[in-house]
Each structure stands twice: as structure tokens, then as C-alpha cells.
Short mmCIF file of C-alpha atoms and ligand atoms in Angstrom, two decimals:
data_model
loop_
_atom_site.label_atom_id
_atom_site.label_comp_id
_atom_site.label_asym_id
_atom_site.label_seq_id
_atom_site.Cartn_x
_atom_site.Cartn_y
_atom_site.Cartn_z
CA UNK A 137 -69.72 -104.29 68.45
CA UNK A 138 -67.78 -101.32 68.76
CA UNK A 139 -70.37 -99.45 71.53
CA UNK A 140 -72.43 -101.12 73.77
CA UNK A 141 -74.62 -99.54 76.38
CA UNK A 142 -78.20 -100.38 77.39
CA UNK A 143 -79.85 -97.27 75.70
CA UNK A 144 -77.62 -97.19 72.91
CA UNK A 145 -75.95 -99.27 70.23
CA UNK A 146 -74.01 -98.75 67.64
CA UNK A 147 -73.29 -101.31 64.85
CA UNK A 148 -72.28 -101.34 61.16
CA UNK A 149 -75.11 -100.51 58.87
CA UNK A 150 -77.44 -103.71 58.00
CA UNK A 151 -78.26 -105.27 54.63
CA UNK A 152 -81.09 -106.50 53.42
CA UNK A 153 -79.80 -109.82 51.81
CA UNK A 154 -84.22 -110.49 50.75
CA UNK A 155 -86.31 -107.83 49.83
CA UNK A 156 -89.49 -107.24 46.76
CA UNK A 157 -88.99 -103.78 46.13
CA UNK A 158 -91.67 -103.88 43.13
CA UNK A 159 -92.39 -101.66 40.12
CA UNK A 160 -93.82 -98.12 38.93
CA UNK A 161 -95.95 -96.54 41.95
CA UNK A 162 -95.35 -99.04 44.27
CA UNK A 163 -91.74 -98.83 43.82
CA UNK A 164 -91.51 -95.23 44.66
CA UNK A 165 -93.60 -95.67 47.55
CA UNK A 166 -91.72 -98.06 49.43
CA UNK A 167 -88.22 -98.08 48.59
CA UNK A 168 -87.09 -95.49 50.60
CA UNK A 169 -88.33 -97.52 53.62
CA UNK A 170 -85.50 -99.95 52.47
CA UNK A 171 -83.11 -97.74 51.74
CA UNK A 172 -83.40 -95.86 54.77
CA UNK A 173 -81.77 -97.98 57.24
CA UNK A 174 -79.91 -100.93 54.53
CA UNK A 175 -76.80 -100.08 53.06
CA UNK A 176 -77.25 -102.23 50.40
CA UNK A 177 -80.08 -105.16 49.41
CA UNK A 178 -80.76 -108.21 47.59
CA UNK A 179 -83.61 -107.44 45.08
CA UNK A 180 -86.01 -110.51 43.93
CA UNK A 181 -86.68 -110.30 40.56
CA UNK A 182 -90.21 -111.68 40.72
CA UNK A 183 -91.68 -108.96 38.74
CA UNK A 184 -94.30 -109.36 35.96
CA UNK A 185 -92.90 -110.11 33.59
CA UNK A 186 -89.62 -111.76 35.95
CA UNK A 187 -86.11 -110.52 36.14
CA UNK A 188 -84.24 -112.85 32.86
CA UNK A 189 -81.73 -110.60 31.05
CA UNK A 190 -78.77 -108.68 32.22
CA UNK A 191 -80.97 -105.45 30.04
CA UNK A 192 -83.80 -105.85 31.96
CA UNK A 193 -81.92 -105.92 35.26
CA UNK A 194 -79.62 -102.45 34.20
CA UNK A 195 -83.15 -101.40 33.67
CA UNK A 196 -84.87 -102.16 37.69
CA UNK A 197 -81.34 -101.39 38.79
CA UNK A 198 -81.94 -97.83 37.57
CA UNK A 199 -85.69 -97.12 38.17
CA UNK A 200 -84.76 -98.16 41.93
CA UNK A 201 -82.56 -95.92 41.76
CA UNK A 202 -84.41 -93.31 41.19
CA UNK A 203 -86.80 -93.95 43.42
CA UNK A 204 -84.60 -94.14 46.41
CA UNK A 205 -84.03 -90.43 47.47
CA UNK A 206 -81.07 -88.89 47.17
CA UNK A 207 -80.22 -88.65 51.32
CA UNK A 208 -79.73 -92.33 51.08
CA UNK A 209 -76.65 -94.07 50.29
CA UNK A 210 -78.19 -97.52 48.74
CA UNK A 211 -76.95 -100.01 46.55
CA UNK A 212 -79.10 -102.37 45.53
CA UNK A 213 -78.12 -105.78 44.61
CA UNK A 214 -79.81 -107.44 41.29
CA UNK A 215 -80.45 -111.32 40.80
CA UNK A 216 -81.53 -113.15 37.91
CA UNK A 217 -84.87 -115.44 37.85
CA UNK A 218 -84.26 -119.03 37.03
CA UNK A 219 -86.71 -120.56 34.26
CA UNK A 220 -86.59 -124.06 32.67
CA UNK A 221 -85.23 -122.36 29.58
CA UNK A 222 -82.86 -119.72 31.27
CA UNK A 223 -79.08 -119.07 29.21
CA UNK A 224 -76.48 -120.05 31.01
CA UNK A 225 -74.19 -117.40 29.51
CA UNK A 226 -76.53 -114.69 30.40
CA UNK A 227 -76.14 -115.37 33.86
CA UNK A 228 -72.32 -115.34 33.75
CA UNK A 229 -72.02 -112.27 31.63
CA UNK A 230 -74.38 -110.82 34.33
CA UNK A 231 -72.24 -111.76 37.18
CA UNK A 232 -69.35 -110.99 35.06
CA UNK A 233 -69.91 -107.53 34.42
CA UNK A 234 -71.58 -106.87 38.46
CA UNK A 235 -75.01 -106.50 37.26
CA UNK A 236 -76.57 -110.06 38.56
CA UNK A 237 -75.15 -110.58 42.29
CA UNK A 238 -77.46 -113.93 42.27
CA UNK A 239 -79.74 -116.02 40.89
CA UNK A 240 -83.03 -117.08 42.35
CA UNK A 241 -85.06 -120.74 42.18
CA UNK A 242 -88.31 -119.97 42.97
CA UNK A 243 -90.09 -123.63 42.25
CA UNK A 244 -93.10 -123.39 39.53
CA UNK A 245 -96.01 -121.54 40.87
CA UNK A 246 -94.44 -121.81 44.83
CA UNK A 247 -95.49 -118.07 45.84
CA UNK A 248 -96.49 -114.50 44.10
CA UNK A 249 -95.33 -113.89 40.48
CA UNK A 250 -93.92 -117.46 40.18
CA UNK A 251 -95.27 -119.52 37.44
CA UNK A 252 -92.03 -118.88 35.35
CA UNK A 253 -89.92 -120.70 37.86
CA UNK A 254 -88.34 -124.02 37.46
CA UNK A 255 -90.54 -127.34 37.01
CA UNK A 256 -88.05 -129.72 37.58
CA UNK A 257 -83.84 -128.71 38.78
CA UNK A 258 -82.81 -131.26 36.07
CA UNK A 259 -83.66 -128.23 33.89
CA UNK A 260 -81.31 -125.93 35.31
CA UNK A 261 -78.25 -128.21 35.48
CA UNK A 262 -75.94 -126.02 32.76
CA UNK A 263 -76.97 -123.05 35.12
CA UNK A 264 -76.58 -124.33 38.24
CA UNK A 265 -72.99 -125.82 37.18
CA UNK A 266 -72.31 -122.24 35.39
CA UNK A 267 -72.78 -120.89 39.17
CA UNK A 268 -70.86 -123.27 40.88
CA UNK A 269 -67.97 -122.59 38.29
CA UNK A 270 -67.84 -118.29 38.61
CA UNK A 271 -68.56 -118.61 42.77
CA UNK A 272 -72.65 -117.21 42.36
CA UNK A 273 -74.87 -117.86 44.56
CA UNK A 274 -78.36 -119.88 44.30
CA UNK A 275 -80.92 -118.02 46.25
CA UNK A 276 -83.47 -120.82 46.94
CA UNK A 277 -87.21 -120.77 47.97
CA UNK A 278 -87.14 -123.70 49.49
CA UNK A 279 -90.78 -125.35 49.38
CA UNK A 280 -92.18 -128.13 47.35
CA UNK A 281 -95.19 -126.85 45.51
CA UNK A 282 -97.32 -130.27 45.24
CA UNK A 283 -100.66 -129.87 46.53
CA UNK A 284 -101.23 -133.21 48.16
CA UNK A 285 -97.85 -131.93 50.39
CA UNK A 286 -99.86 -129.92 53.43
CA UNK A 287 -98.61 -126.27 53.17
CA UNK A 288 -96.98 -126.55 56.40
CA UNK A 289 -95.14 -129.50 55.32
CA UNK A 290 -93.42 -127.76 52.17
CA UNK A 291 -90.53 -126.85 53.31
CA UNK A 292 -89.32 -129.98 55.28
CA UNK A 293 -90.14 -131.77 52.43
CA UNK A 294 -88.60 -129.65 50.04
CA UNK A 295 -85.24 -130.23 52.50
CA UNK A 296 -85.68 -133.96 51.72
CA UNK A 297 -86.70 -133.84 48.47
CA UNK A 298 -84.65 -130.99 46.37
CA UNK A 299 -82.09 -129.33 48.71
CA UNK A 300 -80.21 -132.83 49.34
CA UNK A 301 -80.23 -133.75 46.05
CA UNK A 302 -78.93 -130.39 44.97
CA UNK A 303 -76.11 -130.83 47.45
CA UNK A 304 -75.00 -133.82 46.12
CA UNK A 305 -74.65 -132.91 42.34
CA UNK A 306 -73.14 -129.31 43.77
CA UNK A 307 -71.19 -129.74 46.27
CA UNK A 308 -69.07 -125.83 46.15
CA UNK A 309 -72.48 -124.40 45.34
CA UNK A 310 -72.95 -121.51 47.44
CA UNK A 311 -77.37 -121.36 48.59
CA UNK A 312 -79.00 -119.64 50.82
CA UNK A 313 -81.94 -121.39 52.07
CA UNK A 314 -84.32 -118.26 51.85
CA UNK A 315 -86.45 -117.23 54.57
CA UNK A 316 -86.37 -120.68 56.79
CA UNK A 317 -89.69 -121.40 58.65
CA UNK A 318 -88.67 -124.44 60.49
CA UNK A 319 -86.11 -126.18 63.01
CA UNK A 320 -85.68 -128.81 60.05
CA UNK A 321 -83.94 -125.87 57.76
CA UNK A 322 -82.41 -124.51 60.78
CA UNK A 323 -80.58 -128.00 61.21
CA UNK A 324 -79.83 -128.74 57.56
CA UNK A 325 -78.14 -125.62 57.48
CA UNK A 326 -76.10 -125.97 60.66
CA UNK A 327 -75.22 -129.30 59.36
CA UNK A 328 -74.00 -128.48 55.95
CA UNK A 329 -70.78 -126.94 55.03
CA UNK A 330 -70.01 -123.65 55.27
CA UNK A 331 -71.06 -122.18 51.13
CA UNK A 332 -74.59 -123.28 52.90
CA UNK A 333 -76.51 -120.40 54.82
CA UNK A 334 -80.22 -119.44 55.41
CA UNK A 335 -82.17 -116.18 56.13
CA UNK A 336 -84.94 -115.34 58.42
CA UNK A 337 -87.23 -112.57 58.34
CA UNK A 338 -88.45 -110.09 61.29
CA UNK A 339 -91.81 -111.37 61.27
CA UNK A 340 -91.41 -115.64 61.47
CA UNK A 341 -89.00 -114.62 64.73
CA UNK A 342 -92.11 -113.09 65.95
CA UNK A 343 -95.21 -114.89 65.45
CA UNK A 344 -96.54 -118.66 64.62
CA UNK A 345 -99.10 -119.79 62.91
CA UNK A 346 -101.63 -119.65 65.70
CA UNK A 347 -101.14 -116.00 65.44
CA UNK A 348 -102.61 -115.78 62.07
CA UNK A 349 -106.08 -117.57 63.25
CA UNK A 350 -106.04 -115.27 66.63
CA UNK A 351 -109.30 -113.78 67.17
CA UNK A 352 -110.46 -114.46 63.50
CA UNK A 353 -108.15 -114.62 60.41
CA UNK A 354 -105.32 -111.95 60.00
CA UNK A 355 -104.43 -111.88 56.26
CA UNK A 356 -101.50 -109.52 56.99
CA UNK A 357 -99.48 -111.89 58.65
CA UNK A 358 -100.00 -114.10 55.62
CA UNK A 359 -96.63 -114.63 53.83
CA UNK A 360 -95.10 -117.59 52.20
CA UNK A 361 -93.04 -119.60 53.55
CA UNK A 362 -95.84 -119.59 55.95
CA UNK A 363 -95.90 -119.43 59.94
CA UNK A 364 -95.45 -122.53 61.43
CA UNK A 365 -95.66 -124.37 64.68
CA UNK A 366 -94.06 -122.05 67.79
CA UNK A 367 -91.36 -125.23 68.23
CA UNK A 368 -90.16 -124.03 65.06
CA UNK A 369 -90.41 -120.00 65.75
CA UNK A 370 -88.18 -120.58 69.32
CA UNK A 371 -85.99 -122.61 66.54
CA UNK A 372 -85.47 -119.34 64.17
CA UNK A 373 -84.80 -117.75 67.10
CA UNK A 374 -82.01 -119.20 68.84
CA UNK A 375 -81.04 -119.81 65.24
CA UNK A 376 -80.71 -116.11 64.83
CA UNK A 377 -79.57 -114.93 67.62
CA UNK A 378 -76.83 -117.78 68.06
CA UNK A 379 -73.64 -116.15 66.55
CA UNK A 380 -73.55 -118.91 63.59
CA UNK A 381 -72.31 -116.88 60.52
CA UNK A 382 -74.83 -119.34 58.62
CA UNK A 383 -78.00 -117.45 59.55
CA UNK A 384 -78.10 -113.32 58.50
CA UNK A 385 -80.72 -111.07 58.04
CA UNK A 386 -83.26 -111.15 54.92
CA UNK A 387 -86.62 -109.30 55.42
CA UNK A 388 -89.10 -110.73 52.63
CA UNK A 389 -90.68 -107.68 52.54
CA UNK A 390 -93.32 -107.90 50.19
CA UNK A 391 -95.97 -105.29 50.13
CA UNK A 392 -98.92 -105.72 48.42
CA UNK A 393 -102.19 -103.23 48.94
CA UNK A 394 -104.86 -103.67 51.39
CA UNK A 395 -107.18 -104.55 48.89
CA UNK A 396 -104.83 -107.66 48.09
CA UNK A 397 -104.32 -108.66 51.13
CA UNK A 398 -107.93 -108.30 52.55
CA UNK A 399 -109.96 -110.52 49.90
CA UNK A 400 -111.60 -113.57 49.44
CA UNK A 401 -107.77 -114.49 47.84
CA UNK A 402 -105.58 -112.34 49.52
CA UNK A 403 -101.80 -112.40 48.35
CA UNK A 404 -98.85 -113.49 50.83
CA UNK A 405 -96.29 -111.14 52.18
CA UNK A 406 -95.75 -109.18 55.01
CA UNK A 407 -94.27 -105.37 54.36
CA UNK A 408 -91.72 -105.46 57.34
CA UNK A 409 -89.49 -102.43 55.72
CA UNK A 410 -90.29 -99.46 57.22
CA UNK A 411 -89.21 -100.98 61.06
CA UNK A 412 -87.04 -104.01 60.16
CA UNK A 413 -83.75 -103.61 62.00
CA UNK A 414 -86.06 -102.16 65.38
CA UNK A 415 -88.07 -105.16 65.18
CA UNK A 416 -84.95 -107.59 65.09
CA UNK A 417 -83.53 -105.48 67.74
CA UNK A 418 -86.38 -106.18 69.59
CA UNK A 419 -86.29 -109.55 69.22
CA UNK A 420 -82.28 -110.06 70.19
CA UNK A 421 -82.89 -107.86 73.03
CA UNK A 422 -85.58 -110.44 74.24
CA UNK A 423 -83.14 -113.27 73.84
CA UNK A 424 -80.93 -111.55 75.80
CA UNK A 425 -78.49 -111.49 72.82
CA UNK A 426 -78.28 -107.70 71.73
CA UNK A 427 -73.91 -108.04 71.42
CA UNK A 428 -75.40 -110.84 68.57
CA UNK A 429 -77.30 -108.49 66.46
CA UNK A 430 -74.54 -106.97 64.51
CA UNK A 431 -73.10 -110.35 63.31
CA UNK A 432 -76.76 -111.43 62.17
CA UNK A 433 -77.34 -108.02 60.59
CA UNK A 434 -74.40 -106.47 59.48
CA UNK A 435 -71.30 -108.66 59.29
CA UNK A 436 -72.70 -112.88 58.01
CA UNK A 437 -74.38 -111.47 55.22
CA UNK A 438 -71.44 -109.77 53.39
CA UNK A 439 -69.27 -112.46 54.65
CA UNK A 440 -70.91 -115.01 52.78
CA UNK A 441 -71.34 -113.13 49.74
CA UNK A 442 -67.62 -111.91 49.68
CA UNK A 443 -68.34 -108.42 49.97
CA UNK A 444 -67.02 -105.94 52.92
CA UNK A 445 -69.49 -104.79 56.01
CA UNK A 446 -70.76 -101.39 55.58
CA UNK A 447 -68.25 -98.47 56.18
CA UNK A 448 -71.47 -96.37 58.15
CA UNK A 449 -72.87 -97.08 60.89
CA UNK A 450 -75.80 -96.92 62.28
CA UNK A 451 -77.34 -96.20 65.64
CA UNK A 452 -80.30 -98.09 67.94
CA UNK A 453 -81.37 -96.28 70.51
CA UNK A 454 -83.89 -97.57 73.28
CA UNK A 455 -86.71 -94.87 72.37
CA UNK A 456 -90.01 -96.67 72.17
CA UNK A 457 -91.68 -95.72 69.03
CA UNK A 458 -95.12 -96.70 68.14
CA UNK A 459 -95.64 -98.32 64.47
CA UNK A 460 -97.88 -96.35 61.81
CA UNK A 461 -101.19 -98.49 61.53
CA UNK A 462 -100.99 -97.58 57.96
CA UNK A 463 -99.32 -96.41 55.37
CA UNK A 464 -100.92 -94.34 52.20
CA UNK A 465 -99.50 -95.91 49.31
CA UNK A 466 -100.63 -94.67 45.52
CA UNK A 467 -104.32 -93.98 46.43
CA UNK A 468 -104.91 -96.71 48.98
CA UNK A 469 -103.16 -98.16 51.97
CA UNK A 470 -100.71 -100.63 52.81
CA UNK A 471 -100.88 -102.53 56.79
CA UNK A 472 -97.28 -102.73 57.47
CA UNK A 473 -95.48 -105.32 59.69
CA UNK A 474 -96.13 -104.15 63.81
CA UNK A 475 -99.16 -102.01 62.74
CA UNK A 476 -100.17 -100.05 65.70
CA UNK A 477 -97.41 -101.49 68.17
CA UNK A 478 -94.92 -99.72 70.33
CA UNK A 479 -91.32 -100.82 69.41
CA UNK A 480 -88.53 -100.53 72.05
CA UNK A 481 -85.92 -99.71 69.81
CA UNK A 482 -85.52 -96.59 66.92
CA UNK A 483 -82.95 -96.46 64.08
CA UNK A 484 -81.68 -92.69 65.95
CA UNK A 485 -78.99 -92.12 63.18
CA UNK A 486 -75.56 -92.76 61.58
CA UNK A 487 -72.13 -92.41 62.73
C1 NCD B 68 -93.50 -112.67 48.11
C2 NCD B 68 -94.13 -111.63 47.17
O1 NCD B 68 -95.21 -111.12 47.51
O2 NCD B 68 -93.52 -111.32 46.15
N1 NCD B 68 -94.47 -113.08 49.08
C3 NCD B 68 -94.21 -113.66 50.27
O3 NCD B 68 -95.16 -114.10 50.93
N2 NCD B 68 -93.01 -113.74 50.75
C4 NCD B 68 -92.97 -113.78 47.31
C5 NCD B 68 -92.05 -114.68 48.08
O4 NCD B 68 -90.91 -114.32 48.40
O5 NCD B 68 -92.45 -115.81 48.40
ZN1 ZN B 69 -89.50 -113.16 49.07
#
């Protein structure tokens, strides 16, 4: 931390090491909300149809990049969706030649734009021994997808189940364990060597599950991994705010219109973008643990991917700021992420 005063803070830029930026008009609405405060982010590939081919990745690469606007200096980050029947040697030419940063296991039909994923790991082994190999890492979504498993199970049991066993066969593989929900992940994590880290988003340091039942159902905090129990939240957040270079900042942004989200089958993901790094401020500053915030945001992230922090900076300032209920998107409206509430700290600029 290079300046640290109780109205003002100053710390490298953030990444976003987790974010769905989307396609077409959706795209070009939100990116800039990204790109505005992250130096550079991870990009899921779950589009329709998913991210497979170094081609098709060049290609999101650059229609991201043209949606970002010029003021910003962004760089985002591509990864490659696993299927049962993905090339090995795409995924190393990828890496090779700096288009795929990562590849990402999202199990068969777990969340949105899934049902290409992986049925079984044992159909991944030439990849997954491809990545151990060139140093790449596996981004993992790490819940079972069985429905007799109770959704608020998934995750721990996906820890038993899958994580442990793909531990044992790759042992140098460098995961992330992707948007953690629970103290299980949390302590798998901090129990596993060091090519082993998780993310956590804004919004599961923030709310539990009761939250999405209060006063009748609230789709918008609907994401996947879902909420869980608060034991769990307090979990994330010492977690987070703890100084382990194991836990970093990942957003799971994932915006999806208000007609998505409020129907009789709304779709799960929260669109945290436009006030990310003041709502994790927020939440370090309640855990007494600002000095931890550029570690978490700024510094673990490129650490574990071998890259250098951000040259720019960036800088808080305590200015409360009240969050946009909405947002007009296209022609219709997205509910982002602290809708409505006052924030106590604003991205004020960059130094
Ligand atoms: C994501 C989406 O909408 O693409 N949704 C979510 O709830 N996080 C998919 C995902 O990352 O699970
Ligand atoms: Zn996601």
C-alpha cells in the first residue's frame, strides 16, 4: 500500500480474474463498466455457441475490444471452454501464441450456457495433462451438477468428489476454485499447495442465502454458485480479507436483462461491474482490513498467474455514492449489484 489515509487510498489498479462480458448489444453495453476500473480481466467463454478455437477467441478478443472505449486501458484475458471432445493441441497453440490465458471446466449443464461442458474429467485427461505440462491454468466451477445433490450441497460435494481426485492425478496443476461459496472451499484451498487458489465475488461477501427469500423472493441476487448459509459468508470473508495470496478478486459478473431475471425461470448472475472494487472496499473496510485490499485486488491475482501488478493506479476515496437502481441496457433494463444503495467508497481516479 503505498498511501494510506482514512479518506483516501491509493492502490495498484485491480483485475478482474472472473468476469461474462457477453456478445453483440450486450457486450457494448456493459464492458466499459469492466474496463473502467480493471486493468485487465479474465473473460469466460460461455457464449452461445462456447469459446473452443484459438479463431474464435482472436475473434471475442477483438469485438471486446471494440467495445471498450478508447479512455480505457484494458486488456482482456481469453480462456478456452473445456468439452468432452476438446484438442489438446488447440489449447497449447492457444497458450502458446498468448491468445488462451486459461481454460475453463464448467461441469455439463452446472450454470448458464453450459451444456457443452465436461460429463465426466476422465474425458479431459490429454487436456488437463497438456496444462499441467505448458504451466496453464484450470479455471474450475466447482459444483456437482446431480440433481438428487441439494443445490446448496454442490459445491462441498464437488470438493469431495472431483477437486480431490483432480489433485491427485495433477499434482503441479495450477486451479482456481472459481467463485467459492463455502468455508469447505475456503479450507481446501488453504490446505492445498500453493498452484491451488480460489476467487470470491463482491456479492457472496455480502449477502446469504436468507437474503434472497427476504421479504419475498429477490431473483437478482440469484447467481450460481448460489448464497449459502451466513457461517459460510463470515468464512469468504475472513477468507478475503486475510492476506493469504490464495484468495484474489473475481467478480462473476454476469448480466442478464430484467426480463431474464424476473420470470417464472429467471437466469443466475448478479451484474456487480459497474461498483465492484467500491463494494469490496466496503466490505474490507468493515473487517477492519482496508491495508488488505490491495493484495486481494491487485497484487494475488497476477501473482498466481505469473503476470506483473498493474503499472496505474488507482484511487478510493471515502465519498459515499449512491448505486443506479437501473441501468438501460439495449431497449430494456438491467438491476445491477447494490441497486439503490449508498456506497462508502468511489473509484475518484488514477495516479
Ligand atoms: C453465469 C452466467 O450468467 O453466465 N451465471 C452465474 O450465476 N454466475 C455463469 C456462471 O459463472 O456460473
Ligand atoms: Zn461466472
Amino acid at each position: 500500500m503505498n498511501t494510506q489515509s482514512p479518506n483516501q487510498l491509493t492502490i495498484h489498479q485491480p483485475d478482474d480474474w472472473h468476469v461474462h462480458l457477453r456478445d453483440g448489444e450486450m457486450l457494448a453495453a456493459v464492458a466499459d463498466y469492466t474496463a473502467q476500473q480493471f486493468g485487465r480481466a479474465i473473460v469466460m467463454p460461455n457464449l452461445a455457441p462456447p469459446i473452443t478455437t484459438v479463431d474464435a477467441a482472436k475473434a471475442y478478443r477483438d469485438r471486446i475490444l471494440s467495445a471498450v472505449s478508447s479512455a480505457h486501458h484494458f486488456t482482456p484475458l481469453m480462456t478456452c471452454y473445456l468439452t468432452d471432445s476438446i484438442d489438446p493441441q488447440e489449447i497449447e497453440a492457444g497458450f502458446t501464441q498468448g491468445v488462451f490465458t486459461a481454460c475453463k471446466l464448467y461441469p455439463a449443464n452446472a450454470t448458464t450456457n453450459s451444456a457443452h461442458g465436461v460429463t465426466d474429467i476422465d474425458n479431459i485427461t490429454a487436456a488437463l495433462e497438456t496444462m499441467q505440462r505448458i504451466g496453464m491454468p484450470l479455471l474450475v466451477h466447482g459444483e456437482v451438477t446431480d440433481s438428487d445433490i441439494d443445490i446448496f450441497d454442490r459445491e462441498a460435494v464437488f470438493i469431495e468428489r472431483v477437486m480431490a481426485k483432480l489433485l491427485s492425478r495433477f499434482p503441479d496443476l495450477k486451479i482456481v476454485f472459481e467463485h467459492i461459496t463455502t468455508k469447505d472451499a475456503v479450507n481446501f484451498v488453504m490446505n492445498s499447495g500453493s498452484n491451488i487458489a480460489a476467487t470470491i465475488t463482491p456479492h457472496h461477501l455480502v449477502y446469504n442465502r436468507s437474503a434472497i427469500f427476504a421479504g419475498g423472493i429477490n431473483p437478482h441476487l440469484y447467481c450460481l454458485p448460489i448464497a449459502k448459509r451466513e457461517v459460510h459468508r463470515l468464512a469468504l470473508r475472513k477468507a478475503a480479507t486475510s492476506g493469504s495470496a490464495k484468495f484474489f478478486l473475481g467478480t462473476d459478473s454476469a448480466p442478464h436483462t430484467v426480463e431474464n431475471k424476473q420470470s417464472a425461470c429467471g437466469c443466475a448472475g448478479v451484474f456487480n461491474a459497474p461498483y465492484a472494487i467500491e463494494s469490496y472496499a466496503q466490505t474490507f473496510e468493515e473487517e477492519g482490513a482496508l491495508d488488505k485490499l490491495e493484495g486481494f485486488a491487485s497484487l494475488y491475482g497476477p501473482a498466481f498467474y505469473g503476470l506483473k501488478p498493474n503499472s496505474r493506479k488507482i484511487i478510493l476515496e471515502r465519498q459515499p455514492i449512491t448505486a443506479p437502481p437501473t441501468l438501460t441496457v439495449m431497449d430494456t433494463q438491467i438491476i445491477p449489484f447494490h441497486a439503490g444503495e449508498v456506497l462508502t467508497w468511489r473509484l475518484a481516479g488514477f495516479a
